[in-house]
Coordinates of C-alpha atoms in Angstrom, one line a residue:
X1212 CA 8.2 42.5 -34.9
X1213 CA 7.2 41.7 -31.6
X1214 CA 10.0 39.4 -29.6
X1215 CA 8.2 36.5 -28.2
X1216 CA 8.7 36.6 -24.1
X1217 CA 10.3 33.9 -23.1
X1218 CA 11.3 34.4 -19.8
X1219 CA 7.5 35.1 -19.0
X1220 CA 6.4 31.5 -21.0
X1221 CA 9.2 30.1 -18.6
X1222 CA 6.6 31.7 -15.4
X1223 CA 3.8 31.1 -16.3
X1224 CA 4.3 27.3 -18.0
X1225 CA 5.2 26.0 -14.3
X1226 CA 2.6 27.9 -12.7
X1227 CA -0.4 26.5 -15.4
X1228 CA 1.3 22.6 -15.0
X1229 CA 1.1 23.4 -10.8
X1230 CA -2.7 24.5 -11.0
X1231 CA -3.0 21.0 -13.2
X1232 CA -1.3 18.9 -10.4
X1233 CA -3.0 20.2 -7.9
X1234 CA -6.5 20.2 -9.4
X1235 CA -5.9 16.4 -9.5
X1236 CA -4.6 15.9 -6.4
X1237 CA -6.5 18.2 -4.4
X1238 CA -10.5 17.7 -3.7
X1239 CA -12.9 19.3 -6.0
X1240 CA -16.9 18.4 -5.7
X1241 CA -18.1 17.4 -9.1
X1242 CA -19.9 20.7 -9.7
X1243 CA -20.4 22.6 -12.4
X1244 CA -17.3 25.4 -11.7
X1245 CA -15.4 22.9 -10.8
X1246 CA -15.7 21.3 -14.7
X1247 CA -14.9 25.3 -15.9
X1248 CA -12.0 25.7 -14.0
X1249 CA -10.8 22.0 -15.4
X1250 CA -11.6 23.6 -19.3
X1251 CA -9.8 26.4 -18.2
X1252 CA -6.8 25.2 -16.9
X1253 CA -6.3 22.6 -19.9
X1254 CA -6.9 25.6 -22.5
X1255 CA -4.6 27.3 -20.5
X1256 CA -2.0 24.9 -20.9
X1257 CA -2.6 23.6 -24.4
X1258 CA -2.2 27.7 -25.4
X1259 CA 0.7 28.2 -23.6
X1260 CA 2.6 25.1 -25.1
X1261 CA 1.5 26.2 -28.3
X1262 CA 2.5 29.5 -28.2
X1263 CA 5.7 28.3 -26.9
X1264 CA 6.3 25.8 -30.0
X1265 CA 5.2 28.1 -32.6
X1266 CA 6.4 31.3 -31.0
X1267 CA 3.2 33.5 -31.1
X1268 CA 2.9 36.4 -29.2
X1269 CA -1.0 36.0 -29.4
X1270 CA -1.2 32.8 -27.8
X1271 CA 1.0 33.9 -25.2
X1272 CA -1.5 36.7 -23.8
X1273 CA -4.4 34.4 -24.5
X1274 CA -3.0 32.1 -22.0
X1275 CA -1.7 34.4 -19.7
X1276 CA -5.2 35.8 -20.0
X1277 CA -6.6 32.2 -18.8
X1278 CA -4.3 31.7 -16.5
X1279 CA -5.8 34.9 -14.8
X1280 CA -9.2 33.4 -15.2
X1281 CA -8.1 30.4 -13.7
X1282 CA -6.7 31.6 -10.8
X1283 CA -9.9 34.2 -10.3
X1284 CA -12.0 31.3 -10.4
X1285 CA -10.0 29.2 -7.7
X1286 CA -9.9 32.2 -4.7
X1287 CA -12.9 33.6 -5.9
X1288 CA -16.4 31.4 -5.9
X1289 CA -14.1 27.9 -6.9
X1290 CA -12.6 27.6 -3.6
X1291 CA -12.9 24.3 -2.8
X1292 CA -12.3 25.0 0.9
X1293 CA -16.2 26.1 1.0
X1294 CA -17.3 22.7 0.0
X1295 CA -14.9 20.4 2.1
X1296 CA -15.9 19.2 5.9
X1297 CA -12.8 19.8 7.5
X1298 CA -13.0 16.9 10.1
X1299 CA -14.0 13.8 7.7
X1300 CA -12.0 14.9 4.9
X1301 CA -15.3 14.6 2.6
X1302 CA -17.3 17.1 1.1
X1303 CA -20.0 19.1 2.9
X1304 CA -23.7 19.6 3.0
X1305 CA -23.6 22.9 0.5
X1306 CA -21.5 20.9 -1.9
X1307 CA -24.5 18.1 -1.7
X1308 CA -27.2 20.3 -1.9
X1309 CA -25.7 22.1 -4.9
X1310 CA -24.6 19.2 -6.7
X1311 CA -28.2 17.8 -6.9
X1312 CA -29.3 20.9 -8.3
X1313 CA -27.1 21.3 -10.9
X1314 CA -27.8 18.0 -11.4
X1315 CA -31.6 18.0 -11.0
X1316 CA -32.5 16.0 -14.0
X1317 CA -30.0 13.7 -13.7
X1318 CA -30.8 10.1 -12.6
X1319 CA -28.4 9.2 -9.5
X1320 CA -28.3 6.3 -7.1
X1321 CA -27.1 7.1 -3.3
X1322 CA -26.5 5.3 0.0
X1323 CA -26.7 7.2 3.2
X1324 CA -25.2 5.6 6.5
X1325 CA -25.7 7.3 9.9
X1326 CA -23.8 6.7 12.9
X1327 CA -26.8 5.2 15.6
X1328 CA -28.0 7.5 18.2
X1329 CA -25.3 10.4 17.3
X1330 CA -25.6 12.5 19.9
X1331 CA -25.5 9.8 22.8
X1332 CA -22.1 8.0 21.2
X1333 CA -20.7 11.7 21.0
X1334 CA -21.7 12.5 24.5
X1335 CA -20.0 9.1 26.0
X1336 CA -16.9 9.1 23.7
X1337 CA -16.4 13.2 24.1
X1338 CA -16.3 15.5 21.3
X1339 CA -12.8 15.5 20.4
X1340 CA -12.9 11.8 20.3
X1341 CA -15.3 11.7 18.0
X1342 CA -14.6 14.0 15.6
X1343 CA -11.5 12.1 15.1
X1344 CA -13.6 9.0 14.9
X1345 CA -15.6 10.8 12.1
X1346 CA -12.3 11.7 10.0
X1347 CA -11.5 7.8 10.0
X1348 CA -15.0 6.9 8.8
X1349 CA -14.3 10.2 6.2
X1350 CA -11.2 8.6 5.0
X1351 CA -12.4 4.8 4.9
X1352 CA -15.2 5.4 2.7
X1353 CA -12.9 7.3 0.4
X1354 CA -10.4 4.6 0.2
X1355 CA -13.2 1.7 -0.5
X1356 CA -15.3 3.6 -2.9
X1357 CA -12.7 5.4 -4.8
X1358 CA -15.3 6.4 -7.5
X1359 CA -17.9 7.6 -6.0
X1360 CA -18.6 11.5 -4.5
X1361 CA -18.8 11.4 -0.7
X1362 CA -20.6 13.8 1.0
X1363 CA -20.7 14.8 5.1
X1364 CA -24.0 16.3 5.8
X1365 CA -23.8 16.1 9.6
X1366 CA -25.2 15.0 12.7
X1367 CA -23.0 11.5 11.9
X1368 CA -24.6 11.2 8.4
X1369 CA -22.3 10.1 5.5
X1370 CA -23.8 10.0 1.3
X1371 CA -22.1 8.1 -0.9
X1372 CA -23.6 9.6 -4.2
X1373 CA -23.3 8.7 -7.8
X1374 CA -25.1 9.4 -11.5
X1375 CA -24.7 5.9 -12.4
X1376 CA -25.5 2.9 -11.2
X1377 CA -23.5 0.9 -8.5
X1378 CA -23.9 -1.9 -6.5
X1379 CA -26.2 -0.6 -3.7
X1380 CA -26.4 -4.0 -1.7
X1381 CA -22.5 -4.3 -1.9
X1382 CA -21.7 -1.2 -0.4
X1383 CA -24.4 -1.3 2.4
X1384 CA -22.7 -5.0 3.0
X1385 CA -19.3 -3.4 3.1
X1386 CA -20.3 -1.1 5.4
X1387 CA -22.1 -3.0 8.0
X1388 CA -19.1 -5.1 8.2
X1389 CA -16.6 -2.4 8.9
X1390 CA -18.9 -1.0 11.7
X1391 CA -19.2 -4.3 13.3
X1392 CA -15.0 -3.8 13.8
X1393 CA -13.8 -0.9 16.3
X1394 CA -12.6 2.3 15.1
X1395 CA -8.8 3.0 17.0
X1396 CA -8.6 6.9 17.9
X1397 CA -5.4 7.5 19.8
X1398 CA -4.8 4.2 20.6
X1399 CA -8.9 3.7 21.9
X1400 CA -11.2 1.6 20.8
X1401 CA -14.6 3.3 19.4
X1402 CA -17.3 0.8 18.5
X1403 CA -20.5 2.6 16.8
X1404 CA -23.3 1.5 15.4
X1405 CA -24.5 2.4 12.0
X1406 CA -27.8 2.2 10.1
X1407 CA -28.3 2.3 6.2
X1408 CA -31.0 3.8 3.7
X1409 CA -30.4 3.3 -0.1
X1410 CA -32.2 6.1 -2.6
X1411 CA -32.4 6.2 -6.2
X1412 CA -34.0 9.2 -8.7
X1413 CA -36.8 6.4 -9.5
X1414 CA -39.1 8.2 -6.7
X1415 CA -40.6 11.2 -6.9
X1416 CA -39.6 14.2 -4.9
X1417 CA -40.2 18.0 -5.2
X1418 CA -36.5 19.2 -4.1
X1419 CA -33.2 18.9 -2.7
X1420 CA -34.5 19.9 1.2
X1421 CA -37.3 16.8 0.5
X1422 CA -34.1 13.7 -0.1
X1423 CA -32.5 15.5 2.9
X1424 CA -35.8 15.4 4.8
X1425 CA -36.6 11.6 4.1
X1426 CA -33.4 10.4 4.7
X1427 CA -33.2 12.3 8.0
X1428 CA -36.6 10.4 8.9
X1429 CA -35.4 7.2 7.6
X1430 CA -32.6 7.6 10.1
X1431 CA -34.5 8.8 13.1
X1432 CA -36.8 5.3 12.6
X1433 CA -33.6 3.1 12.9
X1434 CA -32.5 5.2 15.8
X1435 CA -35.8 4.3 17.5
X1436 CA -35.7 0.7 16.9
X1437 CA -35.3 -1.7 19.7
X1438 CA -33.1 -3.9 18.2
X1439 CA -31.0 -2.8 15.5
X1440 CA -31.6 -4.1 11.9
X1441 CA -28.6 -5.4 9.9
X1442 CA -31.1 -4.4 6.6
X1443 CA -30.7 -0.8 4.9
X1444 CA -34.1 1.0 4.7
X1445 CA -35.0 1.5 0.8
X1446 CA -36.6 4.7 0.4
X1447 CA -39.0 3.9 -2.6
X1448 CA -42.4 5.6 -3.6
X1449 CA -44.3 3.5 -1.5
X1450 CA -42.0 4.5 1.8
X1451 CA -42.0 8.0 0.8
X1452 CA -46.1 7.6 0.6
X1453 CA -46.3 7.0 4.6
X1454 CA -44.3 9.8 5.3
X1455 CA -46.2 12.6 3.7
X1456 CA -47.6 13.2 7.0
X1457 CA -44.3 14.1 8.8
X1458 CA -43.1 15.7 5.9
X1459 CA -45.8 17.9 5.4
X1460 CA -45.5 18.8 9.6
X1461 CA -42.3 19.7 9.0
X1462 CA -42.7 22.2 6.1
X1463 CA -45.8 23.3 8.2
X1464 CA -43.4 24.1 11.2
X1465 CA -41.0 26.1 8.9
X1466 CA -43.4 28.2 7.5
X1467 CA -45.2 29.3 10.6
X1468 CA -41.5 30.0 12.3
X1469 CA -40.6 31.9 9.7
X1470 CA -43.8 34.0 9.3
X1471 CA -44.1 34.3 13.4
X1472 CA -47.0 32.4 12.9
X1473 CA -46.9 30.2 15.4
X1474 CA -49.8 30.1 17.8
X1475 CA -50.4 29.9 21.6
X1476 CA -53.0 28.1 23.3
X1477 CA -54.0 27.7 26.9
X1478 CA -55.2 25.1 29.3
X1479 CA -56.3 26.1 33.0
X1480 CA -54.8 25.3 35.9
X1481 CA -57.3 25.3 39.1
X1482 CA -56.7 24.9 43.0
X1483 CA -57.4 21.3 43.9
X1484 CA -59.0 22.5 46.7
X1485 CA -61.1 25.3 46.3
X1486 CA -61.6 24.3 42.2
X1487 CA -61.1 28.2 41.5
X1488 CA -58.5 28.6 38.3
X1489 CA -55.4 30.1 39.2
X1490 CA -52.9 29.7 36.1
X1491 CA -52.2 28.4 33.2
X1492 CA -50.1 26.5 30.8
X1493 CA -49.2 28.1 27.6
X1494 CA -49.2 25.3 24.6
X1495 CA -47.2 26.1 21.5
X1496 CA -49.9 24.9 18.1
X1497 CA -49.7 25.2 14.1
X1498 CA -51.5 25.5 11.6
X1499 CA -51.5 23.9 8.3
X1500 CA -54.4 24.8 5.8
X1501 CA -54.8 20.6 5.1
X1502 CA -53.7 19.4 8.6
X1503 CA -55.2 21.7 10.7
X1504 CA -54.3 22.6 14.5
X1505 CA -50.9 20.7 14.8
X1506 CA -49.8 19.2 18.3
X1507 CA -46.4 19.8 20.0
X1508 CA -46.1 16.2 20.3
X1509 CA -45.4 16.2 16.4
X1510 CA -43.8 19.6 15.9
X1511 CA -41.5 19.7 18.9
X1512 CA -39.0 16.9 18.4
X1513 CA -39.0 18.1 14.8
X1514 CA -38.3 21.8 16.0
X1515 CA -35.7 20.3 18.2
X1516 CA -33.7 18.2 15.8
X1517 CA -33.6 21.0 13.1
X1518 CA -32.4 23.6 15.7
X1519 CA -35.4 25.5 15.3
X1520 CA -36.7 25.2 18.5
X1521 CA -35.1 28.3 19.8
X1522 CA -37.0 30.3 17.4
X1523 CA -40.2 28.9 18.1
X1524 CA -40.0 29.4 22.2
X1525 CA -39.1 32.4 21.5
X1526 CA -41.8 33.5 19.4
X1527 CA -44.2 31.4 22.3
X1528 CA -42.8 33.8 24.9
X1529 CA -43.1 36.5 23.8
X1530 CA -46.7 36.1 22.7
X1531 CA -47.4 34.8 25.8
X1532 CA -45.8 38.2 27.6
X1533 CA -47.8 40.6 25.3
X1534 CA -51.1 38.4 26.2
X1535 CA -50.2 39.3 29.9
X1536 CA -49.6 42.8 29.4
X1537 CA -53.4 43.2 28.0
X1538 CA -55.0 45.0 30.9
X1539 CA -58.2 43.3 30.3
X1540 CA -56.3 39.9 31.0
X1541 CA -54.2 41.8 34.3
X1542 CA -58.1 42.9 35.7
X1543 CA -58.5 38.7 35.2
X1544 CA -55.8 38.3 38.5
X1545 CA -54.6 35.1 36.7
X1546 CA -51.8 34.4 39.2
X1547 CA -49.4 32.8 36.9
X1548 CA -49.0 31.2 33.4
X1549 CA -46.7 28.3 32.8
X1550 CA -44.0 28.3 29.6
X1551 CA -42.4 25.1 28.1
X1552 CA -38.7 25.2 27.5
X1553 CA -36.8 22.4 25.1
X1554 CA -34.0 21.1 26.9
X1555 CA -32.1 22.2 23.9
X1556 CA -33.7 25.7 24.5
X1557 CA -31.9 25.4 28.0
X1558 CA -28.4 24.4 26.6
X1559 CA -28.9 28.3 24.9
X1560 CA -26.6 30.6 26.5
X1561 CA -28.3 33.7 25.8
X1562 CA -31.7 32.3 26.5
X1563 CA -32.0 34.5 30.2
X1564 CA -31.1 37.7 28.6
X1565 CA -33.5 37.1 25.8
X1566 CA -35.9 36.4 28.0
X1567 CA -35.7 38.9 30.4
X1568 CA -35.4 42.0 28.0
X1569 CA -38.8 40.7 26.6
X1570 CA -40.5 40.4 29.7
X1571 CA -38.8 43.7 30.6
X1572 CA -40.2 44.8 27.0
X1573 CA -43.6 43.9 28.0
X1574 CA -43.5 45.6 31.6
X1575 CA -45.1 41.9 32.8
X1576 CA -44.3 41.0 36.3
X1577 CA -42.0 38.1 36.1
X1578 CA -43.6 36.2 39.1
X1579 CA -46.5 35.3 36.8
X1580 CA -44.2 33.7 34.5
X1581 CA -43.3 29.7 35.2
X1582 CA -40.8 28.3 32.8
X1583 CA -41.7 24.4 32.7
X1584 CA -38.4 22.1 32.3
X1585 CA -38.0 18.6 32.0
X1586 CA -36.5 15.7 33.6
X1587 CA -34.3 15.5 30.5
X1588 CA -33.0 19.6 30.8
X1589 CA -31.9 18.1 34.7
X1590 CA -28.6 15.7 32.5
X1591 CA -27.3 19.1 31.7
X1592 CA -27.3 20.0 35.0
X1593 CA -24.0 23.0 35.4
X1594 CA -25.4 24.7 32.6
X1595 CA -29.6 24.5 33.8
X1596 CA -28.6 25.4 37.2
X1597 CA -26.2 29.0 35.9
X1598 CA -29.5 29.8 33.7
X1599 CA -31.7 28.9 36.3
X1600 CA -29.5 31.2 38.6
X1601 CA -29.5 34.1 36.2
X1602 CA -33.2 33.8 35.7
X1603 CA -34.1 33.6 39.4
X1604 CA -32.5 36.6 39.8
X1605 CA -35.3 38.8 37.7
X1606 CA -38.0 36.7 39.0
X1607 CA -38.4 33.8 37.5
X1608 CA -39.9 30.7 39.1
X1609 CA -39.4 27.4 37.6
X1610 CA -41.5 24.2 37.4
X1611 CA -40.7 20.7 37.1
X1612 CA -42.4 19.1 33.5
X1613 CA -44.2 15.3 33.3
X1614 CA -42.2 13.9 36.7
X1615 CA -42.8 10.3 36.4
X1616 CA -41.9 10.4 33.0
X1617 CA -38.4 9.7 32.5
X1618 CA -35.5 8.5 35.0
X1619 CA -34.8 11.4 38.0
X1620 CA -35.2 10.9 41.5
X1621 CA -35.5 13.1 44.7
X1622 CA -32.0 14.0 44.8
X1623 CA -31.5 15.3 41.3
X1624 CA -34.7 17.2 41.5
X1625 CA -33.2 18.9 45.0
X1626 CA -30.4 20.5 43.0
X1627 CA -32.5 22.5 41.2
X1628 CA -35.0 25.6 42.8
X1629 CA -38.1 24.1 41.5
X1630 CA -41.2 26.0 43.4
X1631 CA -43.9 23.3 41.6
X1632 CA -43.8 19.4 40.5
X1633 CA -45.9 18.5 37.8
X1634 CA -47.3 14.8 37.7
X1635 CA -46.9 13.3 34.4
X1636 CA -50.9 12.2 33.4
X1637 CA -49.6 8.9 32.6
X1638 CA -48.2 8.6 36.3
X1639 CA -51.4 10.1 37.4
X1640 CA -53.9 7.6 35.5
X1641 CA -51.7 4.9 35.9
X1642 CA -52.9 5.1 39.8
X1643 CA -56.6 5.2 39.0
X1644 CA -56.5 2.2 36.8
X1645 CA -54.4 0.6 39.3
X1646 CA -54.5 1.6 42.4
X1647 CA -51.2 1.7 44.6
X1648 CA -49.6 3.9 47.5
X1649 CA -46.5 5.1 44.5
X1650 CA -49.0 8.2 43.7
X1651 CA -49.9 9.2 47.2
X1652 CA -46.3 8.8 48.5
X1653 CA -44.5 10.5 45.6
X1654 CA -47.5 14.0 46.2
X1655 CA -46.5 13.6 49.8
X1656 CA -43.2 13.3 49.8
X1657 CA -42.9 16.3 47.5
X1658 CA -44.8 17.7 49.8
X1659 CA -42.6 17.5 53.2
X1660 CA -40.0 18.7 51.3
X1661 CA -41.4 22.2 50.2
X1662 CA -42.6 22.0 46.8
X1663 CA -46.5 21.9 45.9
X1664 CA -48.2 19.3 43.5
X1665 CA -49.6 19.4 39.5
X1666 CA -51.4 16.5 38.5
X1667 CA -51.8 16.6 34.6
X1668 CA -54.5 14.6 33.2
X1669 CA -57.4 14.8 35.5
X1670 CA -60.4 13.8 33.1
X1671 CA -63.4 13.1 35.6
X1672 CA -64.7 14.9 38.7
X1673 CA -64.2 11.6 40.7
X1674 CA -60.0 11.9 39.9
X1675 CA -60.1 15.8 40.6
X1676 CA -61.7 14.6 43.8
X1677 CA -59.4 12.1 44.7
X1678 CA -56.4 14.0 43.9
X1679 CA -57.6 16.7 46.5
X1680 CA -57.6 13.9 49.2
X1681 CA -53.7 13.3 48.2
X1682 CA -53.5 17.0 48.9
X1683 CA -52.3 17.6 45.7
X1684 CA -52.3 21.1 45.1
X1685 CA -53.6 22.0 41.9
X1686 CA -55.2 20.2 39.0
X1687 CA -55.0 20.1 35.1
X1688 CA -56.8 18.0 32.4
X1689 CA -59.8 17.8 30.3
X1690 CA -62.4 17.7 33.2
X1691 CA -62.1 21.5 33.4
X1692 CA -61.3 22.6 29.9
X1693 CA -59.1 21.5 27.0
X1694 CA -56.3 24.0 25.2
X1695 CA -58.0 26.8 23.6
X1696 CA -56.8 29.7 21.5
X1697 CA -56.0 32.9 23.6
X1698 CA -59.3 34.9 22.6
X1699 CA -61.5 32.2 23.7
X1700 CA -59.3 31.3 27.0
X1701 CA -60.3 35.2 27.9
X1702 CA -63.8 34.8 27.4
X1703 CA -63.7 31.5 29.3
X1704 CA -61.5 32.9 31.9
X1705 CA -64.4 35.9 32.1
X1706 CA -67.4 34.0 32.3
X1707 CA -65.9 32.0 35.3
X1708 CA -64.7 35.1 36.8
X1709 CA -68.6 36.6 36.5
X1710 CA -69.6 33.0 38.0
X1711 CA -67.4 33.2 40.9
X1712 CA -69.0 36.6 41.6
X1713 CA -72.4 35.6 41.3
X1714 CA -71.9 32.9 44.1
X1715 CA -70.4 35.3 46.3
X1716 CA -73.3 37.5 45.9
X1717 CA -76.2 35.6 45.1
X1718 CA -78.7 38.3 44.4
X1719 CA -76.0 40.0 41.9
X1720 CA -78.6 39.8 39.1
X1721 CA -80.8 42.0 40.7
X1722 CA -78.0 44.4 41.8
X1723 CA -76.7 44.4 37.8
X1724 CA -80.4 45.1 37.0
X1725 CA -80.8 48.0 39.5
X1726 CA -77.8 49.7 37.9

């Protein structure tokens, strides 16, 4: 007969009631795993203590056995280190994401609080201050809703989840009044704002990525409130209803990024004086089967705040450098075409290497390639001014984006290169609906110190005319043509190009017919 192992029962007994501690001490996201490695570790230990009491060698494997499983399923996919955010103590994104979908059938009820204006209270408090900010938020929630799951899913957005009801109101109530108190991080005071959106499985959504994307847009419409509301926004069906639009621009802009269908349109840029077209800008659009043509205006901050943006100007560049290297479009002599960068595009380290070897790729002279930046790119001014430097360097010229727009002045727009200052069209018709010297004095200013003049928005021959008298030096708007598609900004690039010739030799019809 087989001597029951003692001495082994002795190991592995402390080692099975150790994995039980810690399971219940330590963090574990209420997923499915997590409940297998729970059933394991209590079979596990129920074997064990019976094969101690009743001396069976069986048992004993069979529990040594689970014990094996148990510990596979810990350091192999049961980790729980995947699923925590290591600076709020919480779980993550992944572990929210999955939970739902375990869980898709399940009702649940959820309240999602994001900091106001994240990345401005990062910026003035520093990161390191608040990341430790976010760990006291982390560990606050967690000690006043013991019960509940709480979830990190970035950008300073906290879930508080559960698959039963709670008190919605009350926890919203609770958490508006801690924020209204200071956080104290290293013996500093950090007072942030927060804003509230309560959810339930009452409305009717296709998947995980559409809560995520509702929420996000719940969020981004208290950020852009004037005055802060004290009230949580409830995402109902009727809420979700005047979203559709956004939401269906954002899955719009994923798919087209992710099948490099993103498409490039042009607008002409002509010489104020002379009214001959000399450039262009290149305009990023989308299409969407129901939507249509979609403007930047409604994909771009939607590309930015998803950290797609990157992608997408790259996929823009490089279209607009293989258009360039057509030689029917070189025997055009189109001096130069004009690129949008994202401020966040400019924050990219790698972004002047990337875009060199494609210009390099495309063998296109880099003097015919502008990259537009905004007054905004200008905060970030050590890191513009090394890619600026870098891209400078292969050729690059860069041009100033909608001045008049935002909050620079003369000085800040000194410290950077520019070669070209482009008006913003609301500073431009601004001046012809109310006339002033601002207009004239900012083009001539501008002037005297080196740089010539854009003015965006010219929409009549009387403005284009007017502008010239500034001395503005070139003009863009929808007098001369609105953004078209490549193919047809060719042709219409051709046809002027065959005009232009035709005035210079006024009897070219008959020469064309003699040939």
């Amino acid at each position: 007969m087989i001597e029951y192992p003692y001495e082994m029962a002795s190991v592995v007994l402390p080692i099975q009631i150790l994995l039980v501690i810690f399971y219940f001490r330590r963090k574990y996201p209420p997923l499915r795993q997590s409940r297998i490695f729970a059933a394991v570790i209590a079979a596990n230990l129920c074997l064990t203590l019976a094969g101690v009491i009743v001396h069976s060698f069986v048992l004993h494997v069979l529990s040594y056995l689970f014990l094996l499983a148990s510990l596979g399923l810990y350091f192999g996919a049961q980790n729980p280190e995947r699923f925590l955010e290591q600076r709020t103590g919480v779980f993550n994104r992944q572990a929210f994401e999955r939970l739902m979908r375990e869980n898709k059938n399940r009702r649940f009820w959820l309240v999602s609080c994001c900091i106001h204006t994240y990345g401005e209270v990062r910026e003035l408090y520093g990161a390191v201050q608040m990341d430790r900010c976010l760990g006291l938020i982390g560990m606050w929630l967690q000690q006043t809703f013991p019960k509940k799951s709480m979830f990190y899913l970035r950008n300073g957005r906290f879930v508080i989840l559960s698959f039963s009801p709670f008190d919605q109101a009350g926890t919203v109530a609770a958490v508006y009044r801690r924020f209204q108190e200071s956080w104290l991080v290293g013996g500093a005071e950090m007072f942030v704002g927060v804003g509230c959106a309560v959810m339930d499985s009452s409305i009717c959504v296709e998947s995980v990525d559409d809560i995520l994307d509702v929420l996000e847009i719940a969020h981004r419409q208290q950020d852009q409130a004037v005055v802060p509301s004290q009230e949580p926004i409830r995402v109902d069906g009727q809420y979700i209803d005047g979203l559709h639009h956004e939401m269906s621009v954002k899955r719009a802009l994923k798919r087209a990024i992710a099948k490099d269908d993103v498409s490039v349109f042009f607008q002409p840029i002509v010489d104020a004086h002379t009214q001959k077209i000399v450039g262009a800008e290149a305009l990023a659009r989308i299409y969407d089967e129901k939507l249509g043509y979609i403007a930047p205006g409604e994909f771009i901050p939607l590309a930015e705040k998803t950290g797609s943006i990157t992608e997408l100007g790259m996929q823009v560049f490089r279209k607009v450098c293989a258009f360039m290297s057509e030689p029917r479009i070189r025997m055009l002599q189109l001096d130069w075409v004009n690129i949008n960068l994202s401020p966040v595009q400019c924050m990219n380290p790698h972004l002047a290497e990337d875009f060199i070897g494609i210009q390099q790729e495309y063998q296109v002279s880099a003097h015919k390639l502008h990259l537009e930046i905004t007054e905004e790119s200008i905060i970030n001014l050590n890191t513009l001014q090394n890619q600026i430097a870098r891209m400078r360097e292969a050729g690059f010229s860069f041009v100033l984006d909608d001045y008049g727009s935002g909050y620079s002045n003369l000085m800040m727009v000194r410290q950077i290169p520019f070669i070209n200052i482009k008006l913003d069209m609301g500073f431009v018709r601004a001046h012809f609906s109310q006339p002033n010297t601002l207009l004239p004095d900012t083009i001539r200013a501008f002037l005297e110190l080196g740089f010539s003049i854009t003015a965006e928005g010219v929409e009549s021959e009387a403005m284009a005319l007017a502008l010239d008298r500034m001395d503005t030096t070139y003009l863009q708007g929808f007098h001369y043509a609105r953004p078209m598609p490549m193919e047809d900004f060719y042709q219409y690039m051709r046809s002027h190009a065959e005009r232009e010739t035709c005035e210079e030799v006024p009897d070219c019809d008959l020469v064309v017919e003699s040939v």
